[in-house]
Tab-separated table of C-alpha atoms in Angstrom:
chain	number	residue	atom	x	y	z
A	1	GLY	CA	52.026	11.595	14.048
A	2	GLU	CA	54.853	11.713	11.616
A	3	SER	CA	54.637	9.997	8.292
A	4	VAL	CA	56.532	9.903	5.085
A	5	GLY	CA	54.474	9.007	2.060
A	6	LEU	CA	54.978	8.518	-1.639
A	7	HIS	CA	52.547	9.841	-4.221
A	8	LEU	CA	52.490	6.892	-6.624
A	9	PRO	CA	52.840	3.189	-5.887
A	10	THR	CA	54.189	2.256	-9.348
A	11	LEU	CA	56.077	4.204	-12.001
A	12	SER	CA	56.695	2.732	-15.432
A	13	VAL	CA	59.259	4.372	-17.736
A	14	GLN	CA	60.986	3.595	-20.995
A	15	GLU	CA	64.661	2.749	-20.894
A	16	GLY	CA	66.668	5.902	-21.498
A	17	ASP	CA	63.982	8.255	-20.221
A	18	ASN	CA	64.299	10.247	-17.022
A	19	SER	CA	62.390	9.105	-13.924
A	20	ILE	CA	60.983	11.270	-11.167
A	21	ILE	CA	59.855	9.703	-7.892
A	22	ASN	CA	58.078	11.906	-5.384
A	23	CYS	CA	57.728	11.854	-1.637
A	24	ALA	CA	55.789	13.958	0.863
A	25	TYR	CA	56.714	14.208	4.511
A	26	SER	CA	54.718	15.624	7.381
A	27	ASN	CA	57.280	16.219	10.127
A	28	SER	CA	58.529	19.768	9.724
A	29	ALA	CA	61.253	19.018	12.289
A	30	SER	CA	62.914	16.521	9.954
A	31	ASP	CA	66.315	17.739	8.915
A	32	TYR	CA	67.841	14.844	7.020
A	33	PHE	CA	66.403	12.835	4.159
A	34	ILE	CA	67.643	9.742	2.377
A	35	TRP	CA	66.591	7.862	-0.721
A	36	TYR	CA	66.975	4.092	-0.761
A	37	LYS	CA	66.705	1.497	-3.497
A	38	GLN	CA	65.521	-1.985	-2.614
A	39	GLU	CA	65.814	-4.852	-5.057
A	40	SER	CA	63.946	-8.078	-4.611
A	41	GLY	CA	65.433	-10.212	-1.836
A	42	LYS	CA	67.808	-7.508	-0.650
A	43	GLY	CA	67.936	-4.873	2.014
A	44	PRO	CA	67.598	-1.164	1.199
A	45	GLN	CA	70.635	0.358	-0.440
A	46	PHE	CA	71.620	4.002	0.028
A	47	ILE	CA	71.287	6.171	-3.081
A	48	ILE	CA	71.633	9.778	-2.002
A	49	ASP	CA	70.907	12.005	0.972
A	50	ILE	CA	70.171	15.662	1.583
A	51	ARG	CA	70.069	17.904	4.608
A	52	SER	CA	67.386	20.479	5.227
A	53	ASN	CA	69.787	23.369	4.661
A	54	MET	CA	70.017	22.361	0.999
A	55	ASP	CA	67.412	22.262	-1.747
A	56	LYS	CA	69.282	20.198	-4.311
A	57	ARG	CA	71.989	17.596	-4.361
A	58	GLN	CA	73.394	15.663	-7.287
A	59	GLY	CA	75.016	12.300	-7.530
A	60	GLN	CA	75.881	10.035	-10.390
A	61	ARG	CA	72.738	10.026	-12.594
A	62	VAL	CA	70.601	10.949	-9.587
A	63	THR	CA	69.406	14.268	-8.201
A	64	VAL	CA	67.414	14.876	-5.055
A	65	LEU	CA	65.293	17.993	-4.674
A	66	LEU	CA	63.910	19.217	-1.377
A	67	ASN	CA	61.101	21.745	-1.051
A	68	LYS	CA	60.686	22.521	2.631
A	69	THR	CA	57.842	24.940	2.017
A	70	VAL	CA	55.530	22.177	0.849
A	71	LYS	CA	57.443	19.357	2.582
A	72	HIS	CA	58.168	17.566	-0.648
A	73	LEU	CA	61.122	15.485	-1.750
A	74	SER	CA	61.857	14.068	-5.173
A	75	LEU	CA	64.385	11.714	-6.725
A	76	GLN	CA	65.313	12.190	-10.341
A	77	ILE	CA	67.089	9.419	-12.208
A	78	ALA	CA	68.625	10.365	-15.539
A	79	ALA	CA	68.723	7.945	-18.480
A	80	THR	CA	66.918	5.207	-16.587
A	81	GLN	CA	68.335	1.724	-17.116
A	82	PRO	CA	66.828	-1.748	-16.614
A	83	GLY	CA	69.074	-2.145	-13.556
A	84	ASP	CA	67.229	0.757	-11.953
A	85	SER	CA	64.087	-1.379	-11.658
A	86	ALA	CA	63.414	-1.678	-7.929
A	87	VAL	CA	61.358	-0.218	-5.106
A	88	TYR	CA	62.436	3.249	-4.018
A	89	PHE	CA	61.898	4.591	-0.526
A	90	CYS	CA	62.400	7.999	0.963
A	91	ALA	CA	63.256	8.164	4.632
A	92	GLU	CA	63.621	10.978	7.109
A	93	THR	CA	65.042	11.582	10.527
A	94	SER	CA	65.210	14.435	12.986
A	95	PRO	CA	68.042	16.293	14.711
A	96	PRO	CA	69.464	15.316	18.121
A	97	GLY	CA	67.048	15.927	20.981
A	98	SER	CA	63.916	15.135	19.005
A	99	SER	CA	61.790	12.005	19.310
A	100	ASN	CA	62.960	10.623	15.978
A	101	THR	CA	66.667	11.087	16.539
A	102	GLY	CA	68.650	8.050	15.470
A	103	LYS	CA	65.815	6.322	13.635
A	104	LEU	CA	64.686	6.438	10.065
A	105	ILE	CA	61.021	6.830	9.157
A	106	PHE	CA	60.325	5.288	5.778
A	107	GLY	CA	57.585	5.894	3.284
A	108	GLN	CA	55.673	3.033	1.663
A	109	GLY	CA	57.752	2.955	-1.495
A	110	THR	CA	57.374	3.430	-5.236
A	111	THR	CA	58.023	0.559	-7.618
A	112	LEU	CA	59.990	1.675	-10.662
A	113	GLN	CA	59.553	-0.499	-13.738
A	114	VAL	CA	61.887	0.136	-16.672
A	115	LYS	CA	60.646	-1.077	-20.044
A	116	PRO	CA	63.346	-2.044	-22.587
B	1	ASP	CA	85.241	-6.977	4.226
B	2	ALA	CA	81.881	-8.561	4.932
B	3	GLY	CA	78.856	-6.341	5.029
B	4	VAL	CA	75.936	-6.783	7.388
B	5	THR	CA	74.975	-10.426	7.737
B	6	GLN	CA	71.772	-11.874	9.132
B	7	SER	CA	70.670	-15.356	10.068
B	8	PRO	CA	68.657	-17.293	9.363
B	9	THR	CA	67.553	-16.281	5.878
B	10	HIS	CA	64.082	-17.691	6.261
B	11	LEU	CA	62.137	-19.363	9.011
B	12	ILE	CA	58.630	-20.512	9.723
B	13	LYS	CA	57.109	-20.415	13.175
B	14	THR	CA	53.728	-21.149	14.707
B	15	ARG	CA	51.590	-18.633	16.561
B	16	GLY	CA	52.566	-18.366	20.201
B	17	GLN	CA	56.133	-19.491	19.635
B	18	GLN	CA	59.259	-17.443	20.237
B	19	VAL	CA	61.941	-16.558	17.690
B	20	THR	CA	65.489	-15.188	17.788
B	21	LEU	CA	67.054	-13.452	14.809
B	22	ARG	CA	70.735	-12.632	14.584
B	23	CYS	CA	72.768	-9.856	13.020
B	24	SER	CA	76.480	-9.242	12.573
B	25	PRO	CA	77.308	-5.639	11.763
B	26	LYS	CA	79.701	-4.392	9.147
B	27	SER	CA	83.295	-4.274	10.323
B	28	GLY	CA	83.998	-1.044	12.210
B	29	HIS	CA	80.347	-0.420	13.054
B	30	ASP	CA	79.183	-0.227	16.667
B	31	THR	CA	75.466	0.556	16.330
B	32	VAL	CA	72.752	-1.844	15.247
B	33	SER	CA	69.158	-0.992	14.352
B	34	TRP	CA	66.316	-3.388	13.633
B	35	TYR	CA	63.436	-2.770	11.259
B	36	GLN	CA	60.286	-4.709	10.396
B	37	GLN	CA	59.155	-4.621	6.784
B	38	ALA	CA	55.703	-5.995	6.007
B	39	LEU	CA	55.005	-7.051	2.438
B	40	GLY	CA	54.514	-4.012	0.208
B	41	GLN	CA	55.417	-1.551	2.964
B	42	GLY	CA	58.400	0.488	3.991
B	43	PRO	CA	60.596	-0.653	6.879
B	44	GLN	CA	59.421	0.323	10.361
B	45	PHE	CA	61.947	1.073	13.092
B	46	ILE	CA	61.868	-1.375	16.003
B	47	PHE	CA	64.852	-0.323	18.120
B	48	GLN	CA	68.517	0.580	18.087
B	49	TYR	CA	71.402	-0.742	20.170
B	50	TYR	CA	74.627	0.991	21.052
B	51	GLU	CA	77.149	0.037	23.735
B	52	GLU	CA	74.978	-2.990	24.537
B	53	GLU	CA	72.011	-0.840	25.494
B	54	GLU	CA	68.745	0.019	23.769
B	55	ARG	CA	69.164	3.651	22.800
B	56	GLN	CA	65.987	4.307	20.837
B	57	ARG	CA	62.723	2.414	20.348
B	58	GLY	CA	59.856	2.554	17.905
B	59	ASN	CA	56.190	1.751	18.470
B	60	PHE	CA	56.519	-1.966	19.060
B	61	PRO	CA	55.186	-3.957	22.021
B	62	ASP	CA	57.373	-5.447	24.717
B	63	ARG	CA	57.127	-8.815	22.951
B	64	PHE	CA	59.943	-7.419	20.827
B	65	SER	CA	63.219	-7.332	22.677
B	66	GLY	CA	66.842	-7.272	21.735
B	67	HIS	CA	70.373	-7.591	22.838
B	68	GLN	CA	73.767	-6.385	21.718
B	69	PHE	CA	76.935	-8.287	22.527
B	70	PRO	CA	80.426	-6.927	23.247
B	71	ASN	CA	81.454	-7.731	19.661
B	72	TYR	CA	78.578	-5.464	18.487
B	73	SER	CA	76.499	-8.297	17.049
B	74	SER	CA	72.850	-8.245	17.969
B	75	GLU	CA	69.795	-10.412	18.443
B	76	LEU	CA	66.137	-9.633	18.010
B	77	ASN	CA	63.717	-11.728	20.058
B	78	VAL	CA	59.995	-11.895	19.496
B	79	ASN	CA	57.790	-13.699	22.008
B	80	ALA	CA	54.223	-14.969	21.665
B	81	LEU	CA	54.281	-14.688	17.893
B	82	LEU	CA	51.210	-13.407	16.090
B	83	LEU	CA	50.263	-13.872	12.465
B	84	GLY	CA	50.866	-10.152	11.999
B	85	ASP	CA	54.529	-10.585	12.923
B	86	SER	CA	55.102	-12.195	9.529
B	87	ALA	CA	57.512	-9.843	7.775
B	88	LEU	CA	61.042	-9.247	6.600
B	89	TYR	CA	63.233	-8.253	9.527
B	90	LEU	CA	66.102	-6.006	8.562
B	91	CYS	CA	69.202	-5.264	10.524
B	92	ALA	CA	71.179	-2.110	9.810
B	93	SER	CA	74.560	-1.187	11.195
B	94	SER	CA	76.321	2.128	11.454
B	95	ARG	CA	79.119	3.851	13.284
B	96	SER	CA	78.123	6.207	16.060
B	97	GLY	CA	78.593	9.827	15.153
B	98	LEU	CA	78.197	9.323	11.435
B	99	PRO	CA	75.034	10.300	9.512
B	100	LEU	CA	72.310	7.697	9.198
B	101	GLY	CA	72.980	7.671	5.496
B	102	GLU	CA	76.139	5.768	6.394
B	103	GLN	CA	73.912	2.979	7.709
B	104	TYR	CA	74.172	-0.357	5.896
B	105	PHE	CA	71.319	-2.836	5.710
B	106	GLY	CA	71.567	-6.595	5.719
B	107	PRO	CA	69.521	-8.806	3.385
B	108	GLY	CA	66.953	-9.518	6.069
B	109	THR	CA	65.341	-12.548	7.664
B	110	ARG	CA	61.975	-13.558	6.231
B	111	LEU	CA	59.740	-14.693	9.120
B	112	THR	CA	56.490	-16.486	8.392
B	113	VAL	CA	54.084	-17.136	11.262
B	114	THR	CA	51.406	-19.742	10.636
């Protein structure tokens, strides 16, 4: 079955350093990927997305990289701040006509801890 | 403009009981999805409602059912509660035709089954 998994459960970084959070997915039919941030007591919040016809997309302080060959996704956060401390999830979905159309499949999450 | 709202925030139920959770979507959104998030896990898709019908369903038993009203709000019902149903239940709303990245999540309802 499909699954989206994260390589590390917890990542601890120093404030100001760059963070890299990784994600592996198994469904080669997935064509759309999203990174979410979830703070304690809140629902997931959209960070950035990428479609399968791209290999890189940049936002404000964040970059998502997609390697379809090895089915790997990463989120890079530049100059990590204490407010970035949260759990980060990758999620994937499939194009219309597939079994996963319209629903997101989430990984287990990586906890990012930012040390001051 | 209010975002996605859910009620109640927390509730405690006993095994075998039934529970109803409620969700009001973000203004302008017509599609509501429900997710179950166990402690320390990622959200798992339960089902999605559009035009008052269940459009997509995840791997959840029939004990989980839902409804969408003409004003696009939605309810999630769980019958014959089990201890394993204890989780955070998230509602997400979106507008049909837009990418799922345009989906907004509510804060969730924390359900504890004892």
